[in-house]
Amino acid sequence: MYQDILLPTDGSDSVSSAVKRGIELARDYDATVHALTVKESTGAVKRDQIRHDPDEAAEQALTAVQKEAEAHSVSTESYVESGVPHAVITDYIDTHDIDLIVMGTHGRTGLQRMLVGSVAERVIRKSDVPVLVISPDDVSE
């Protein structure tokens, strides 16, 4: 049913449940996991970028997915892209023949969600393939 599953990751704790669920699905369907992290290229330097190296954070996020996939004997392809996250993700599905996207959500609500927006919500709106959104509290056994 699924041959290529996209796991967008920023390496945050809120994405770890989605990574685990995506890898389980890949194992069950003998699919390849595409681990993708997006370095935002807005032109402005964010406060987090002063404290954290975006390149190092991207590599750490991908390494975490690769280790989890290896533990379950799932093949992976890893990519780092720059741009606006939801746009990069939706472009990626077309260029890599993705069958399913499994992604986490930060669980923002109310004013914070309205101001910050939701990458997952934007991907759902623009994606031509199914999107499985996993909450940070979802723990698979």
CSV table of C-alpha atoms in Angstrom, one decimal:
chain,number,residue,atom,x,y,z
A,1,MET,CA,0.0,0.0,0.0
A,2,TYR,CA,2.8,2.4,0.9
A,3,GLN,CA,6.2,2.3,-0.7
A,4,ASP,CA,7.6,5.7,0.3
A,5,ILE,CA,6.8,7.4,3.6
A,6,LEU,CA,7.9,11.0,4.3
A,7,LEU,CA,8.8,11.9,7.9
A,8,PRO,CA,9.4,15.6,8.2
A,9,THR,CA,11.4,16.2,11.4
A,10,ASP,CA,12.8,19.2,13.3
A,11,GLY,CA,14.3,16.9,16.0
A,12,SER,CA,12.0,18.2,18.7
A,13,ASP,CA,10.5,16.0,21.3
A,14,SER,CA,7.0,16.6,19.9
A,15,VAL,CA,8.0,14.9,16.7
A,16,SER,CA,9.4,11.7,18.3
A,17,SER,CA,6.0,10.0,18.4
A,18,ALA,CA,5.5,10.7,14.7
A,19,VAL,CA,8.9,9.3,13.9
A,20,LYS,CA,8.2,6.1,15.8
A,21,ARG,CA,4.7,5.7,14.2
A,22,GLY,CA,6.1,6.4,10.7
A,23,ILE,CA,8.9,3.9,11.1
A,24,GLU,CA,6.4,1.2,12.4
A,25,LEU,CA,4.2,1.8,9.3
A,26,ALA,CA,7.3,1.6,7.0
A,27,ARG,CA,8.3,-1.7,8.7
A,28,ASP,CA,4.7,-3.1,8.3
A,29,TYR,CA,4.5,-2.1,4.6
A,30,ASP,CA,8.2,-2.7,3.8
A,31,ALA,CA,8.4,0.9,2.7
A,32,THR,CA,11.3,3.4,2.6
A,33,VAL,CA,11.4,6.2,5.0
A,34,HIS,CA,12.3,9.6,3.7
A,35,ALA,CA,13.6,11.7,6.6
A,36,LEU,CA,13.4,15.4,5.8
A,37,THR,CA,14.4,18.4,7.8
A,38,VAL,CA,13.8,21.9,6.7
A,39,LYS,CA,16.1,24.8,7.6
A,40,GLU,CA,13.9,27.9,7.5
A,41,SER,CA,15.3,30.5,5.1
A,42,THR,CA,13.3,33.6,6.0
A,43,GLY,CA,16.4,35.9,5.7
A,44,ALA,CA,16.1,37.0,9.3
A,45,VAL,CA,18.1,35.4,12.1
A,46,LYS,CA,15.9,34.0,14.8
A,47,ARG,CA,16.9,34.0,18.4
A,48,ASP,CA,17.2,30.2,18.5
A,49,GLN,CA,19.7,30.4,15.6
A,50,ILE,CA,22.0,32.5,17.8
A,51,ARG,CA,22.1,29.8,20.4
A,52,HIS,CA,21.9,26.7,18.1
A,53,ASP,CA,23.6,25.9,14.9
A,54,PRO,CA,20.9,25.1,12.3
A,55,ASP,CA,23.1,22.7,10.3
A,56,GLU,CA,24.0,20.7,13.4
A,57,ALA,CA,20.4,20.6,14.6
A,58,ALA,CA,19.3,19.3,11.1
A,59,GLU,CA,21.9,16.6,11.2
A,60,GLN,CA,20.9,15.6,14.7
A,61,ALA,CA,17.3,15.4,13.7
A,62,LEU,CA,18.1,13.1,10.8
A,63,THR,CA,20.4,10.9,12.8
A,64,ALA,CA,17.7,10.3,15.3
A,65,VAL,CA,15.4,9.1,12.5
A,66,GLN,CA,18.1,6.9,11.0
A,67,LYS,CA,18.9,5.2,14.3
A,68,GLU,CA,15.3,4.5,15.0
A,69,ALA,CA,14.8,3.1,11.4
A,70,GLU,CA,18.0,0.9,11.7
A,71,ALA,CA,16.7,-0.5,14.9
A,72,HIS,CA,13.6,-1.7,13.0
A,73,SER,CA,15.4,-2.7,9.8
A,74,VAL,CA,13.8,0.0,7.8
A,75,SER,CA,15.6,1.6,4.9
A,76,THR,CA,15.9,5.4,5.0
A,77,GLU,CA,16.9,8.3,2.8
A,78,SER,CA,17.7,11.6,4.5
A,79,TYR,CA,17.5,15.1,3.2
A,80,VAL,CA,18.1,18.6,4.4
A,81,GLU,CA,16.4,21.4,2.5
A,82,SER,CA,16.1,25.1,3.0
A,83,GLY,CA,13.0,27.1,2.6
A,84,VAL,CA,9.5,27.6,4.1
A,85,PRO,CA,8.7,24.2,5.8
A,86,HIS,CA,5.2,23.5,4.5
A,87,ALA,CA,6.2,24.5,0.9
A,88,VAL,CA,9.4,22.4,1.0
A,89,ILE,CA,7.4,19.4,2.3
A,90,THR,CA,4.7,19.6,-0.3
A,91,ASP,CA,7.2,20.1,-3.1
A,92,TYR,CA,9.1,17.1,-1.8
A,93,ILE,CA,6.1,14.7,-2.1
A,94,ASP,CA,5.8,15.4,-5.8
A,95,THR,CA,9.5,15.1,-6.6
A,96,HIS,CA,10.0,11.9,-4.6
A,97,ASP,CA,6.7,10.0,-5.3
A,98,ILE,CA,5.7,9.9,-1.6
A,99,ASP,CA,2.7,7.8,-0.7
A,100,LEU,CA,2.1,9.0,2.9
A,101,ILE,CA,3.3,11.8,5.1
A,102,VAL,CA,3.6,11.1,8.9
A,103,MET,CA,4.3,14.2,10.8
A,104,GLY,CA,4.1,15.5,14.3
A,105,THR,CA,2.4,18.6,15.6
A,106,HIS,CA,3.5,20.9,18.4
A,107,GLY,CA,0.0,21.0,19.8
A,108,ARG,CA,-0.4,24.8,19.8
A,109,THR,CA,-3.8,26.1,20.4
A,110,GLY,CA,-5.6,29.5,20.6
A,111,LEU,CA,-3.7,32.7,19.9
A,112,GLN,CA,-0.3,31.0,19.7
A,113,ARG,CA,-1.6,28.8,16.9
A,114,MET,CA,-3.1,31.8,15.1
A,115,LEU,CA,0.1,33.8,15.3
A,116,VAL,CA,2.6,31.1,14.6
A,117,GLY,CA,0.5,28.9,12.3
A,118,SER,CA,0.8,25.2,11.9
A,119,VAL,CA,3.1,23.5,9.4
A,120,ALA,CA,1.0,20.3,9.7
A,121,GLU,CA,-2.2,22.2,9.0
A,122,ARG,CA,-0.7,23.8,5.9
A,123,VAL,CA,0.7,20.5,4.6
A,124,ILE,CA,-2.8,18.9,5.1
A,125,ARG,CA,-4.4,21.7,3.0
A,126,LYS,CA,-1.8,21.5,0.2
A,127,SER,CA,-1.0,17.7,0.0
A,128,ASP,CA,-2.2,15.4,-2.6
A,129,VAL,CA,-1.3,12.4,-0.5
A,130,PRO,CA,-2.6,11.2,2.9
A,131,VAL,CA,-1.2,13.0,5.9
A,132,LEU,CA,-1.1,11.2,9.3
A,133,VAL,CA,-0.6,13.8,12.0
A,134,ILE,CA,0.5,12.4,15.4
A,135,SER,CA,0.2,14.4,18.6
A,136,PRO,CA,3.2,14.6,20.9
A,137,ASP,CA,1.2,12.6,23.5
A,138,ASP,CA,0.7,9.6,21.2
A,139,VAL,CA,2.9,6.8,22.4
A,140,SER,CA,2.8,3.7,20.4
A,141,GLU,CA,3.6,0.3,21.9
